Short mmCIF file of N, CA and C in Angstrom, two decimals:
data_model
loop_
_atom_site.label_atom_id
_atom_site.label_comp_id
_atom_site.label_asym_id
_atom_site.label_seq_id
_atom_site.Cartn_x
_atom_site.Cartn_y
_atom_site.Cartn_z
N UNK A 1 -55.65 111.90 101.44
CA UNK A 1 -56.27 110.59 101.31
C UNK A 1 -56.44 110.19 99.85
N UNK A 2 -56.97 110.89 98.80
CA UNK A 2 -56.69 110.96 97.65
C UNK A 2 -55.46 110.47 97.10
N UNK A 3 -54.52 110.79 97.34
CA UNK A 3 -53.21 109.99 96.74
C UNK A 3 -52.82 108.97 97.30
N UNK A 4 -53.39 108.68 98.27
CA UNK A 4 -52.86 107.29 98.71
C UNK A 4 -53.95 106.16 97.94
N UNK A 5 -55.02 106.45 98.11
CA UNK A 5 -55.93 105.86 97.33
C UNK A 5 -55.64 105.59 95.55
N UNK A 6 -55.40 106.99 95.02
CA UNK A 6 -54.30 106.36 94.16
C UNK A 6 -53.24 105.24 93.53
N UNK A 7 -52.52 105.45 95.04
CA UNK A 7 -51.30 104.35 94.98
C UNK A 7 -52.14 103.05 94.73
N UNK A 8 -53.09 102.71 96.19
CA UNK A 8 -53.18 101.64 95.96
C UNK A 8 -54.03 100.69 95.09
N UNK A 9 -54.62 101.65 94.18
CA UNK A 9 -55.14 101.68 93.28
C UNK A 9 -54.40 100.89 91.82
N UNK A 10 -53.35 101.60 91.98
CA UNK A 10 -52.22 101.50 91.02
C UNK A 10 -51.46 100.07 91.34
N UNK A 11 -51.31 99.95 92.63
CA UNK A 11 -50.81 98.69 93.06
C UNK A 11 -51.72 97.26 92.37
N UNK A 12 -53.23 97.49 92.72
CA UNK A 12 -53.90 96.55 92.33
C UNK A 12 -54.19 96.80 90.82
N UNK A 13 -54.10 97.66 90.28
CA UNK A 13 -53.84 97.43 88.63
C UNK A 13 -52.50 97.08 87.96
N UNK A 14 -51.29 97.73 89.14
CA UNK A 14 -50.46 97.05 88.42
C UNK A 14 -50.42 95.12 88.33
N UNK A 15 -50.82 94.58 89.63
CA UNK A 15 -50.59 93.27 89.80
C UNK A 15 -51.71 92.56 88.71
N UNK A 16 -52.52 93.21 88.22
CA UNK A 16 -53.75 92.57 87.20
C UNK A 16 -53.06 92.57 85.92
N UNK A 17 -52.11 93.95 85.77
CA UNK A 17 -51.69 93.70 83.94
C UNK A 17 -50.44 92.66 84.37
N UNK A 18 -49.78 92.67 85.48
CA UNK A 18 -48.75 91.40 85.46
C UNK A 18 -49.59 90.06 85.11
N UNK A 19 -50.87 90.23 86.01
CA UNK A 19 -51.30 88.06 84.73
C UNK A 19 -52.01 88.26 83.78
N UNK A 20 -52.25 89.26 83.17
CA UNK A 20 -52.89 89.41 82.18
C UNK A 20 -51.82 89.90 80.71
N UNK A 21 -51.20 90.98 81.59
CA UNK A 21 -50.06 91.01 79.95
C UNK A 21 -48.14 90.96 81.01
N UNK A 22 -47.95 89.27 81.34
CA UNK A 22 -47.16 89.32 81.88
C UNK A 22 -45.50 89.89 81.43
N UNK A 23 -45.54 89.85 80.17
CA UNK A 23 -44.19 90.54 79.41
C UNK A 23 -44.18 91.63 78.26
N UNK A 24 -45.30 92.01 78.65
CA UNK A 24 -45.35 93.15 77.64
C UNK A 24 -45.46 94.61 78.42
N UNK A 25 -44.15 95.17 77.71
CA UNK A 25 -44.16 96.71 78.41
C UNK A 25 -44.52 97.98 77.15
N UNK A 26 -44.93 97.36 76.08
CA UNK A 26 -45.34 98.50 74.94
C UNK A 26 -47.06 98.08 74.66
N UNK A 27 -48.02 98.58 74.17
CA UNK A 27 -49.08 98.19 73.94
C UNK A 27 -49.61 99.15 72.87
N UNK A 28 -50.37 98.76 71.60
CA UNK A 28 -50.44 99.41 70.42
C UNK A 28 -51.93 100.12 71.34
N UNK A 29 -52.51 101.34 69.99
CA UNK A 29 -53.43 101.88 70.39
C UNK A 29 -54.63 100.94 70.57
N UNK A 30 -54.92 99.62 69.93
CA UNK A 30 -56.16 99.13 69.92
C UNK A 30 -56.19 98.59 71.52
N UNK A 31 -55.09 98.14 72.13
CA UNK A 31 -55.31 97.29 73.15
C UNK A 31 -55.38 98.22 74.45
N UNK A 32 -54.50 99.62 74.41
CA UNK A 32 -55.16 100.46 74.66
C UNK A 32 -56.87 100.85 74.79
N UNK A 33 -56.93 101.03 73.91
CA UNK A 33 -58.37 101.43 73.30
C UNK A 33 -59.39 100.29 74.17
N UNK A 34 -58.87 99.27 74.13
CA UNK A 34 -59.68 98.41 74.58
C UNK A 34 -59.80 97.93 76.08
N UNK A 35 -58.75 98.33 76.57
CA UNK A 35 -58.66 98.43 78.02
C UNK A 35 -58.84 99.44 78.85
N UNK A 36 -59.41 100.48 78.10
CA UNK A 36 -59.98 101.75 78.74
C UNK A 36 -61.13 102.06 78.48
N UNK A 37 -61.70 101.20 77.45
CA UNK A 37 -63.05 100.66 77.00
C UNK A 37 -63.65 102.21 76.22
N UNK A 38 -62.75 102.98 75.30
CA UNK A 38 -63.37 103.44 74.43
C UNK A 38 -62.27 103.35 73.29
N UNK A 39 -62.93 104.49 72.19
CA UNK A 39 -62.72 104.22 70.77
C UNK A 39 -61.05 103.97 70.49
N UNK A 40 -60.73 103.71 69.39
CA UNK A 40 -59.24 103.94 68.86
C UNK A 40 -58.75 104.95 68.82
N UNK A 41 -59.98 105.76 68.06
CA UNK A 41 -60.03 107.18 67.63
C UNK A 41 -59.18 108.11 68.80
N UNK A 42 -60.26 108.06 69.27
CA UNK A 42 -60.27 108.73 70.92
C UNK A 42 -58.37 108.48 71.23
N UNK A 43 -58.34 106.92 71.50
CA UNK A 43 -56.86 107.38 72.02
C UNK A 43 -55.58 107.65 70.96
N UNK A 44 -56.10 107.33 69.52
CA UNK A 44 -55.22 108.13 68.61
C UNK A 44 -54.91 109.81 68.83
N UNK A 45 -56.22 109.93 69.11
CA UNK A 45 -56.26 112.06 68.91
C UNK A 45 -54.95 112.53 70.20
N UNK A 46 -55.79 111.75 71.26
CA UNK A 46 -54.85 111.82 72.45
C UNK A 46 -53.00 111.59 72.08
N UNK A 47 -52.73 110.79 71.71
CA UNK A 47 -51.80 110.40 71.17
C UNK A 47 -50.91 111.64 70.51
N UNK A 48 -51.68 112.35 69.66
CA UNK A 48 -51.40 113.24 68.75
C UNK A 48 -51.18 114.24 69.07
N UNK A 49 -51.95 114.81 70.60
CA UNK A 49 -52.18 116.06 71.12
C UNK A 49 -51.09 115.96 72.14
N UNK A 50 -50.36 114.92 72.38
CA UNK A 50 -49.73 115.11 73.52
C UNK A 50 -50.09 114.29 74.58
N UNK A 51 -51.44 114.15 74.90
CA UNK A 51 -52.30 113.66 76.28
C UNK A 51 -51.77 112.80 76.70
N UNK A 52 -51.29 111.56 75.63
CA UNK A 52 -50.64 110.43 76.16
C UNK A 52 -49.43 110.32 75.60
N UNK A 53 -48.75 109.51 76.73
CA UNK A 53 -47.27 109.61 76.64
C UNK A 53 -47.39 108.33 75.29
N UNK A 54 -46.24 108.18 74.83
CA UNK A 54 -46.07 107.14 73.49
C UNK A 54 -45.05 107.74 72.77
N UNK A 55 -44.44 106.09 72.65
CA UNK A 55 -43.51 105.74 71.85
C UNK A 55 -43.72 105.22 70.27
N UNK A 56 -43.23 106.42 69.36
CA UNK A 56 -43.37 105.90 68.20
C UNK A 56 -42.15 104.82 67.68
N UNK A 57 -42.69 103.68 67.16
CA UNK A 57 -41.92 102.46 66.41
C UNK A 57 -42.09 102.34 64.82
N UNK A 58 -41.82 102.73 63.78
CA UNK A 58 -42.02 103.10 62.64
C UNK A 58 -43.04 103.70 62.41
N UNK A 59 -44.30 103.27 62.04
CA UNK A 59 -45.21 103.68 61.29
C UNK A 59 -46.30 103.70 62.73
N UNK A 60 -45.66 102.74 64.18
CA UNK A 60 -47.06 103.10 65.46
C UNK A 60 -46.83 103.42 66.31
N UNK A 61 -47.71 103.78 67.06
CA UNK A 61 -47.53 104.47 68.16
C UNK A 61 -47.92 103.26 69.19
N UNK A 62 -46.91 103.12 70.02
CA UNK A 62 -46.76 101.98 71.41
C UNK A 62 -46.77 103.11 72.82
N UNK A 63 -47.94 102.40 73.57
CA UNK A 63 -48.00 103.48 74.67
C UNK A 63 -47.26 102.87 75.82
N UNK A 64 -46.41 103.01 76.53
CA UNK A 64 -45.92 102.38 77.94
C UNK A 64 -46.13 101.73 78.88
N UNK A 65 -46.16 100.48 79.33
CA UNK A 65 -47.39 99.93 80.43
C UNK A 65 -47.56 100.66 81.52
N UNK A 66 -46.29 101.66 82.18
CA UNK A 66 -46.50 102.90 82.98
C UNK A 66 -47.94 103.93 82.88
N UNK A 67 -47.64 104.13 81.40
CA UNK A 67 -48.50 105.21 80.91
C UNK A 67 -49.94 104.85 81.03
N UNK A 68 -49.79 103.36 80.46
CA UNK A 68 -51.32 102.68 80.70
C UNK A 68 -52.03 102.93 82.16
N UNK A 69 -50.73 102.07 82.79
CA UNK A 69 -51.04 101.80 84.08
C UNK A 69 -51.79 103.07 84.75
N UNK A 70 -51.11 104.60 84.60
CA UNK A 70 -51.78 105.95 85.11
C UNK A 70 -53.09 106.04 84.20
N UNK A 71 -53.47 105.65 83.41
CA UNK A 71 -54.38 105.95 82.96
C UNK A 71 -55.56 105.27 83.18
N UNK A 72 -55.28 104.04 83.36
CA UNK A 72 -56.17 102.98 84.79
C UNK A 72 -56.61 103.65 86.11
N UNK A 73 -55.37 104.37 86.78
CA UNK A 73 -55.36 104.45 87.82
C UNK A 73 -56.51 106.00 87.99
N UNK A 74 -55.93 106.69 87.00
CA UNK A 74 -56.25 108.46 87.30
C UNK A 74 -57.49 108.83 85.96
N UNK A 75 -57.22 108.17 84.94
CA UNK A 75 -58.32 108.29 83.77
C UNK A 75 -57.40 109.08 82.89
N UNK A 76 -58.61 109.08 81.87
CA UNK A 76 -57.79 110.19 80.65
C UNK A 76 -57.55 111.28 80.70
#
């Protein structure tokens, strides 16, 4: 029951970042940060350690709207 709850969990967060960030599939750490409602810090370290998946683009780190999306769904 747990994983289905999951899913549909995921379903209704995915359909919220479609009207809210309808064409964006990369997201820097702040907006991150801000949609999981803690520090920068916090999801920089993560970032660093592995925890979260991310794509580095020169000098930042862009996290996946996938990646987001599980992290909505399941936490940090």
């Amino acid at each position: 029951k747990e994983e289905i709850k999951i899913v549909e969990d995921s379903g209704v967060i995915q359909e919220i970042m479609d009207k809210k960030y309808p064409d964006k599939l990369l997201f820097d750490i702040k907006t991150v940060s801000e949609e999981l409602n803690c520090s920068y810090e916090f999801i920089r370290i993560r970032t660093d350690n592995g925890k979260i998946k991310h794509i580095k683009l020169g000098a930042n780190k862009m996290i996946p709207r996938s990646e987001l999306i599980k992290l909505l769904t399941k936490g940090v």
